[in-house]
mmCIF file of C-alpha atoms in Angstrom:
data_model
loop_
_atom_site.group_PDB
_atom_site.id
_atom_site.type_symbol
_atom_site.label_atom_id
_atom_site.label_comp_id
_atom_site.label_asym_id
_atom_site.label_seq_id
_atom_site.Cartn_x
_atom_site.Cartn_y
_atom_site.Cartn_z
ATOM 1 C CA MET A 1 -10.160 10.634 24.490
ATOM 2 C CA ALA A 2 -9.586 11.492 20.829
ATOM 3 C CA ILE A 3 -11.443 9.449 18.259
ATOM 4 C CA THR A 4 -9.122 7.491 15.960
ATOM 5 C CA PRO A 5 -10.073 8.223 12.344
ATOM 6 C CA SER A 6 -10.954 5.244 10.190
ATOM 7 C CA MET A 7 -9.945 4.903 6.550
ATOM 8 C CA SER A 8 -13.419 6.059 5.610
ATOM 9 C CA HIS A 9 -13.064 9.213 7.732
ATOM 10 C CA LEU A 10 -9.649 9.906 6.215
ATOM 11 C CA PHE A 11 -11.228 10.109 2.777
ATOM 12 C CA GLY A 12 -14.464 11.830 3.718
ATOM 13 C CA GLY A 13 -16.590 8.718 3.622
ATOM 14 C CA LYS A 14 -16.201 8.357 -0.160
ATOM 15 C CA LYS A 15 -14.696 5.665 -2.366
ATOM 16 C CA TYR A 16 -10.989 6.414 -2.512
ATOM 17 C CA ILE A 17 -8.213 5.989 -5.065
ATOM 18 C CA ILE A 18 -4.789 5.450 -3.505
ATOM 19 C CA ALA A 19 -1.946 5.623 -6.030
ATOM 20 C CA GLY A 20 1.391 3.980 -5.399
ATOM 21 C CA VAL A 21 4.772 5.681 -5.609
ATOM 22 C CA HIS A 22 7.536 3.072 -5.791
ATOM 23 C CA PHE A 23 10.966 4.386 -4.866
ATOM 24 C CA ARG A 24 13.974 3.409 -6.935
ATOM 25 C CA PRO A 25 16.197 0.996 -4.912
ATOM 26 C CA LEU A 26 17.036 2.537 -1.568
ATOM 27 C CA PRO A 27 20.368 2.554 0.311
ATOM 28 C CA GLY A 28 21.033 -0.943 1.622
ATOM 29 C CA SER A 29 19.395 -2.623 -1.383
ATOM 30 C CA PRO A 30 21.560 -4.487 -3.939
ATOM 31 C CA GLY A 31 20.049 -2.291 -6.652
ATOM 32 C CA PHE A 32 20.876 1.044 -5.018
ATOM 33 C CA ASP A 33 22.713 3.345 -7.480
ATOM 34 C CA ARG A 34 25.702 4.573 -5.498
ATOM 35 C CA CYS A 35 26.678 7.009 -8.259
ATOM 36 C CA GLU A 36 23.345 8.858 -8.552
ATOM 37 C CA GLY A 37 22.491 8.319 -4.878
ATOM 38 C CA MET A 38 19.489 9.735 -3.028
ATOM 39 C CA PRO A 39 18.969 12.825 -5.274
ATOM 40 C CA ALA A 40 17.918 10.617 -8.188
ATOM 41 C CA ILE A 41 15.472 8.674 -6.009
ATOM 42 C CA LEU A 42 13.980 11.905 -4.712
ATOM 43 C CA ARG A 43 13.628 13.502 -8.164
ATOM 44 C CA ARG A 44 11.645 10.622 -9.612
ATOM 45 C CA ALA A 45 9.462 10.057 -6.542
ATOM 46 C CA ARG A 46 8.716 13.773 -6.219
ATOM 47 C CA GLU A 47 7.727 14.060 -9.881
ATOM 48 C CA GLU A 48 5.506 10.964 -9.734
ATOM 49 C CA THR A 49 3.806 12.237 -6.583
ATOM 50 C CA ARG A 50 3.146 15.588 -8.250
ATOM 51 C CA ILE A 51 1.631 13.953 -11.340
ATOM 52 C CA LEU A 52 -0.622 11.713 -9.238
ATOM 53 C CA ILE A 53 -1.831 14.420 -6.855
ATOM 54 C CA ASP A 54 -2.392 16.909 -9.656
ATOM 55 C CA SER A 55 -4.545 14.271 -11.397
ATOM 56 C CA GLY A 56 -6.868 14.110 -8.401
ATOM 57 C CA VAL A 57 -6.002 10.841 -6.604
ATOM 58 C CA HIS A 58 -7.221 10.782 -3.021
ATOM 59 C CA GLY A 59 -4.124 9.317 -1.370
ATOM 60 C CA ILE A 60 -0.551 8.178 -1.971
ATOM 61 C CA LEU A 61 1.125 4.939 -0.851
ATOM 62 C CA PHE A 62 4.927 4.965 -0.745
ATOM 63 C CA ALA A 63 6.702 1.637 -1.121
ATOM 64 C CA ASN A 64 10.184 0.150 -1.492
ATOM 65 C CA GLU A 65 8.981 -2.374 -4.091
ATOM 66 C CA ALA A 66 12.307 -2.197 -5.952
ATOM 67 C CA ASP A 67 14.365 -3.331 -2.926
ATOM 68 C CA VAL A 68 14.521 -6.983 -3.979
ATOM 69 C CA PRO A 69 15.212 -9.381 -2.418
ATOM 70 C CA TYR A 70 13.150 -8.180 0.535
ATOM 71 C CA LEU A 71 14.285 -8.195 4.157
ATOM 72 C CA GLN A 72 12.042 -8.894 7.137
ATOM 73 C CA THR A 73 14.040 -6.451 9.247
ATOM 74 C CA LEU A 74 15.241 -3.367 7.407
ATOM 75 C CA GLY A 75 18.645 -1.863 8.080
ATOM 76 C CA PRO A 76 18.860 1.613 9.626
ATOM 77 C CA GLU A 77 20.160 3.111 6.371
ATOM 78 C CA THR A 78 17.011 2.034 4.509
ATOM 79 C CA VAL A 79 14.639 3.155 7.264
ATOM 80 C CA ALA A 80 16.331 6.557 7.418
ATOM 81 C CA ALA A 81 16.269 6.982 3.623
ATOM 82 C CA PHE A 82 12.581 5.985 3.396
ATOM 83 C CA ALA A 83 11.532 8.392 6.160
ATOM 84 C CA SER A 84 13.621 11.240 4.746
ATOM 85 C CA LEU A 85 12.136 10.871 1.251
ATOM 86 C CA VAL A 86 8.516 10.753 2.383
ATOM 87 C CA GLY A 87 8.944 13.645 4.780
ATOM 88 C CA GLU A 88 10.515 15.859 2.115
ATOM 89 C CA ILE A 89 8.025 14.965 -0.633
ATOM 90 C CA MET A 90 4.847 15.317 1.409
ATOM 91 C CA ALA A 91 5.816 18.547 3.212
ATOM 92 C CA GLU A 92 4.055 20.500 0.453
ATOM 93 C CA TYR A 93 0.866 18.384 0.273
ATOM 94 C CA ARG A 94 -2.123 17.834 2.544
ATOM 95 C CA ILE A 95 -3.713 14.607 1.356
ATOM 96 C CA PRO A 96 -3.637 11.296 3.244
ATOM 97 C CA TYR A 97 -0.612 9.087 2.565
ATOM 98 C CA GLY A 98 0.605 5.723 3.675
ATOM 99 C CA ILE A 99 3.703 3.551 4.034
ATOM 100 C CA ASN A 100 4.310 0.060 2.616
ATOM 101 C CA VAL A 101 7.667 -1.380 3.734
ATOM 102 C CA LEU A 102 8.519 -4.775 2.301
ATOM 103 C CA LEU A 103 8.644 -6.804 4.476
ATOM 104 C CA ASP A 104 9.020 -5.004 7.783
ATOM 105 C CA PRO A 105 5.759 -3.761 9.386
ATOM 106 C CA VAL A 106 7.616 -2.553 12.477
ATOM 107 C CA ALA A 107 9.801 -0.227 10.412
ATOM 108 C CA ALA A 108 6.682 0.864 8.512
ATOM 109 C CA VAL A 109 4.906 1.953 11.706
ATOM 110 C CA GLY A 110 8.013 3.841 12.841
ATOM 111 C CA ILE A 111 8.375 5.600 9.486
ATOM 112 C CA ALA A 112 4.661 6.451 9.372
ATOM 113 C CA HIS A 113 4.815 7.987 12.825
ATOM 114 C CA ALA A 114 7.965 9.990 11.997
ATOM 115 C CA CYS A 115 6.590 11.435 8.786
ATOM 116 C CA GLY A 116 2.935 11.901 9.679
ATOM 117 C CA ALA A 117 1.509 9.153 7.471
ATOM 118 C CA SER A 118 -2.075 8.075 8.066
ATOM 119 C CA PHE A 119 -1.915 4.372 7.250
ATOM 120 C CA VAL A 120 0.410 1.390 6.785
ATOM 121 C CA ARG A 121 -0.018 -1.506 4.419
ATOM 122 C CA GLY A 122 1.776 -4.741 5.323
ATOM 123 C CA TYR A 123 1.704 -8.287 6.693
ATOM 124 C CA PHE A 124 0.649 -8.232 10.323
ATOM 125 C CA ALA A 125 -0.369 -11.852 10.831
ATOM 126 C CA GLY A 126 0.332 -15.385 9.646
ATOM 127 C CA GLY A 127 3.337 -17.266 8.362
ATOM 128 C CA TYR A 128 4.265 -17.768 4.718
ATOM 129 C CA VAL A 129 6.616 -19.659 2.424
ATOM 130 C CA THR A 130 7.695 -16.978 -0.019
ATOM 131 C CA ASP A 131 10.010 -16.379 -2.950
ATOM 132 C CA VAL A 132 12.471 -14.749 -0.518
ATOM 133 C CA GLY A 133 12.306 -17.422 2.195
ATOM 134 C CA ILE A 134 10.196 -18.192 5.244
ATOM 135 C CA MET A 135 8.261 -15.123 6.423
ATOM 136 C CA ASP A 136 7.088 -14.955 10.025
ATOM 137 C CA THR A 137 5.199 -11.669 10.218
ATOM 138 C CA ARG A 138 5.879 -9.232 13.055
ATOM 139 C CA GLY A 139 2.377 -7.927 13.669
ATOM 140 C CA PRO A 140 2.493 -8.156 17.468
ATOM 141 C CA GLU A 141 5.639 -6.009 17.503
ATOM 142 C CA ALA A 142 4.119 -3.486 15.102
ATOM 143 C CA LEU A 143 0.913 -3.154 17.200
ATOM 144 C CA ARG A 144 2.961 -2.668 20.368
ATOM 145 C CA LEU A 145 5.128 -0.032 18.737
ATOM 146 C CA ARG A 146 2.071 1.844 17.529
ATOM 147 C CA ALA A 147 0.608 1.806 21.036
ATOM 148 C CA ASN A 148 3.852 2.806 22.741
ATOM 149 C CA LEU A 149 4.263 5.723 20.326
ATOM 150 C CA GLY A 150 0.695 6.848 20.998
ATOM 151 C CA ALA A 151 0.139 6.537 17.262
ATOM 152 C CA GLU A 152 -3.212 4.714 17.134
ATOM 153 C CA ARG A 153 -4.286 7.233 14.506
ATOM 154 C CA ILE A 154 -2.212 5.192 12.012
ATOM 155 C CA GLN A 155 -4.512 2.700 10.286
ATOM 156 C CA LEU A 156 -3.057 -0.782 9.702
ATOM 157 C CA LEU A 157 -4.124 -2.594 6.530
ATOM 158 C CA HIS A 158 -3.237 -6.288 6.472
ATOM 159 C CA ASN A 159 -2.538 -7.991 3.136
ATOM 160 C CA LEU A 160 -4.975 -10.867 3.209
ATOM 161 C CA VAL A 161 -3.288 -12.465 0.183
ATOM 162 C CA CYS A 162 0.475 -12.940 -0.082
ATOM 163 C CA ALA A 163 1.429 -11.802 -3.565
ATOM 164 C CA PHE A 164 4.718 -13.734 -3.643
ATOM 165 C CA GLY A 165 4.155 -16.807 -1.523
ATOM 166 C CA VAL A 166 1.693 -19.134 0.148
ATOM 167 C CA PRO A 167 0.572 -19.434 3.803
ATOM 168 C CA PHE A 168 1.668 -22.406 5.882
ATOM 169 C CA VAL A 169 -1.978 -23.193 6.513
ATOM 170 C CA GLN A 170 -4.546 -22.357 3.870
ATOM 171 C CA ARG A 171 -7.839 -21.064 5.303
ATOM 172 C CA PRO A 172 -10.904 -19.499 3.678
ATOM 173 C CA GLN A 173 -10.269 -15.768 3.420
ATOM 174 C CA ALA A 174 -13.341 -14.819 5.413
ATOM 175 C CA GLU A 175 -12.347 -17.147 8.259
ATOM 176 C CA GLU A 176 -8.776 -15.845 8.190
ATOM 177 C CA ALA A 177 -9.944 -12.219 8.219
ATOM 178 C CA TYR A 178 -12.171 -12.849 11.231
ATOM 179 C CA GLY A 179 -9.360 -14.455 13.182
ATOM 180 C CA ILE A 180 -6.861 -11.705 12.348
ATOM 181 C CA ARG A 181 -9.304 -8.944 13.250
ATOM 182 C CA ALA A 182 -10.096 -10.658 16.558
ATOM 183 C CA HIS A 183 -6.589 -11.688 17.612
ATOM 184 C CA VAL A 184 -4.374 -9.043 16.024
ATOM 185 C CA GLY A 185 -6.583 -5.999 15.786
ATOM 186 C CA VAL A 186 -5.757 -4.571 12.361
ATOM 187 C CA ASP A 187 -7.985 -1.807 11.010
ATOM 188 C CA GLY A 188 -8.658 -3.196 7.565
ATOM 189 C CA PHE A 189 -7.595 -5.567 4.804
ATOM 190 C CA THR A 190 -6.278 -5.399 1.264
ATOM 191 C CA ILE A 191 -7.339 -8.183 -1.068
ATOM 192 C CA SER A 192 -4.956 -8.823 -3.928
ATOM 193 C CA GLY A 193 -4.268 -11.158 -6.828
ATOM 194 C CA ARG A 194 -1.421 -13.625 -7.001
ATOM 195 C CA ALA A 195 1.141 -10.922 -7.854
ATOM 196 C CA ALA A 196 1.434 -7.219 -8.618
ATOM 197 C CA GLY A 197 -0.705 -6.382 -11.631
ATOM 198 C CA PHE A 198 -3.051 -9.380 -11.182
ATOM 199 C CA ALA A 199 -6.623 -8.685 -10.091
ATOM 200 C CA PRO A 200 -8.236 -10.546 -7.171
ATOM 201 C CA ASP A 201 -11.501 -12.482 -7.345
ATOM 202 C CA PRO A 202 -14.286 -9.905 -6.747
ATOM 203 C CA SER A 203 -16.359 -12.506 -4.899
ATOM 204 C CA PHE A 204 -13.818 -12.552 -2.056
ATOM 205 C CA PHE A 205 -14.788 -9.016 -1.038
ATOM 206 C CA SER A 206 -18.332 -9.803 0.009
ATOM 207 C CA GLN A 207 -17.168 -12.902 1.875
ATOM 208 C CA VAL A 208 -14.608 -10.956 3.856
ATOM 209 C CA ARG A 209 -16.972 -8.039 4.481
ATOM 210 C CA GLY A 210 -19.540 -10.442 5.899
ATOM 211 C CA ALA A 211 -16.951 -11.822 8.325
ATOM 212 C CA VAL A 212 -15.528 -8.462 9.458
ATOM 213 C CA PRO A 213 -18.206 -5.789 8.965
ATOM 214 C CA GLY A 214 -17.222 -2.189 9.542
ATOM 215 C CA VAL A 215 -13.526 -2.429 8.650
ATOM 216 C CA ALA A 216 -11.844 -1.167 5.483
ATOM 217 C CA ILE A 217 -11.720 -3.605 2.544
ATOM 218 C CA VAL A 218 -9.375 -2.328 -0.163
ATOM 219 C CA ALA A 219 -8.501 -3.793 -3.576
ATOM 220 C CA GLY A 220 -4.739 -4.184 -3.505
ATOM 221 C CA THR A 221 -3.568 -5.220 -6.986
ATOM 222 C CA GLY A 222 -4.671 -5.450 -10.574
ATOM 223 C CA VAL A 223 -7.090 -2.493 -10.729
ATOM 224 C CA SER A 224 -7.234 -0.805 -14.122
ATOM 225 C CA LYS A 225 -9.532 1.612 -15.863
ATOM 226 C CA ASP A 226 -11.233 -1.375 -17.484
ATOM 227 C CA ASN A 227 -12.195 -3.173 -14.244
ATOM 228 C CA LEU A 228 -12.381 -0.115 -11.973
ATOM 229 C CA ALA A 229 -16.212 -0.048 -11.845
ATOM 230 C CA GLN A 230 -16.313 -3.640 -10.626
ATOM 231 C CA PHE A 231 -13.817 -3.067 -7.802
ATOM 232 C CA LEU A 232 -15.286 0.218 -6.693
ATOM 233 C CA GLU A 233 -18.583 -1.623 -6.318
ATOM 234 C CA VAL A 234 -17.206 -4.292 -3.965
ATOM 235 C CA SER A 235 -14.494 -2.338 -2.081
ATOM 236 C CA ASP A 236 -14.142 0.803 0.021
ATOM 237 C CA GLY A 237 -11.272 1.956 -2.134
ATOM 238 C CA VAL A 238 -8.509 0.746 -4.420
ATOM 239 C CA ILE A 239 -4.735 0.888 -4.515
ATOM 240 C CA VAL A 240 -3.483 1.306 -8.078
ATOM 241 C CA VAL A 241 0.117 1.075 -9.233
ATOM 242 C CA THR A 242 0.794 -1.085 -12.296
ATOM 243 C CA GLY A 243 -2.138 0.307 -14.261
ATOM 244 C CA LEU A 244 -0.630 3.813 -14.056
ATOM 245 C CA ARG A 245 2.885 2.822 -15.139
ATOM 246 C CA LYS A 246 4.559 3.005 -18.530
ATOM 247 C CA ASP A 247 3.853 -0.149 -20.529
ATOM 248 C CA GLY A 248 1.880 -1.480 -17.535
ATOM 249 C CA ARG A 249 5.037 -2.604 -15.745
ATOM 250 C CA THR A 250 5.084 -2.194 -11.965
ATOM 251 C CA LEU A 251 8.557 -0.660 -11.518
ATOM 252 C CA ASN A 252 8.431 1.624 -14.567
ATOM 253 C CA PRO A 253 7.875 5.369 -14.080
ATOM 254 C CA VAL A 254 4.354 6.724 -13.838
ATOM 255 C CA ASP A 255 2.766 7.355 -17.246
ATOM 256 C CA PRO A 256 0.870 10.683 -17.263
ATOM 257 C CA ARG A 257 -1.363 9.500 -20.110
ATOM 258 C CA ARG A 258 -2.452 6.389 -18.204
ATOM 259 C CA VAL A 259 -3.021 8.446 -15.061
ATOM 260 C CA LYS A 260 -5.253 10.900 -16.937
ATOM 261 C CA GLU A 261 -7.274 8.113 -18.537
ATOM 262 C CA PHE A 262 -7.683 6.325 -15.219
ATOM 263 C CA MET A 263 -8.799 9.402 -13.278
ATOM 264 C CA THR A 264 -11.170 10.435 -16.088
ATOM 265 C CA ARG A 265 -12.787 7.027 -15.652
ATOM 266 C CA VAL A 266 -12.933 7.545 -11.873
ATOM 267 C CA ARG A 267 -14.721 10.877 -12.272
ATOM 268 C CA LYS A 268 -17.253 9.433 -14.698
ATOM 269 C CA LEU A 269 -18.049 6.541 -12.373
ATOM 270 C CA THR A 270 -18.322 8.626 -9.240
ATOM 271 C CA ALA A 271 -20.470 11.229 -11.012
ATOM 272 C CA ALA A 272 -22.838 8.476 -12.130
#
């Protein structure tokens, strides 16, 4: 039986930098530009991916962050657009990449399998009161789809903190992580702040790691060149988006200057 690669194996056992590429609003979203259409989405996403990979990031995470308000079950037009974009962009690259579909983990697993992605970030457990309504996550469906597709190679990273809502029942993060690992079977966790661009409490990482040793623990929001050393110390890797964007705004285009400064900091830290 083939060994399923862990996040650590995907990145050669080293600390990893995963940079986010946020698509412009996709078909089906209220913000979708019906005049410019898919070509405009592809142009920007392709250019941002090129800038990030040329800078030396270790992985890419594609997301439909601009598709507000978020749906818990994506329409077929959005799923098809997402898969088409990722497949076309990543055909020329050979680094690990992942899928983050807000808020549909089932669609994310399907897209990841179709386009050869290595991991999925999403909500696979729990229930939340959010800015876009009541969210009952679909983790059991996502895990079954992954198994039925024979796609266990896809790593599932659960968002341990909801960045736009609160859980129905508040539990200590370490206790929650243990329960989700035992009863859902995700492969790792992202730990985030209260919203995109806000850093989490670094002390949470050691608490969660103590409860679920051996699984990936990734910093999910708020990482910048200024606090990078701190989060590389406590995590296996980081996902960075806002810190690489023009004016530090999450949905703005990637800023090549910020990317260069961030990756220069990464190289200095890893060399040390």
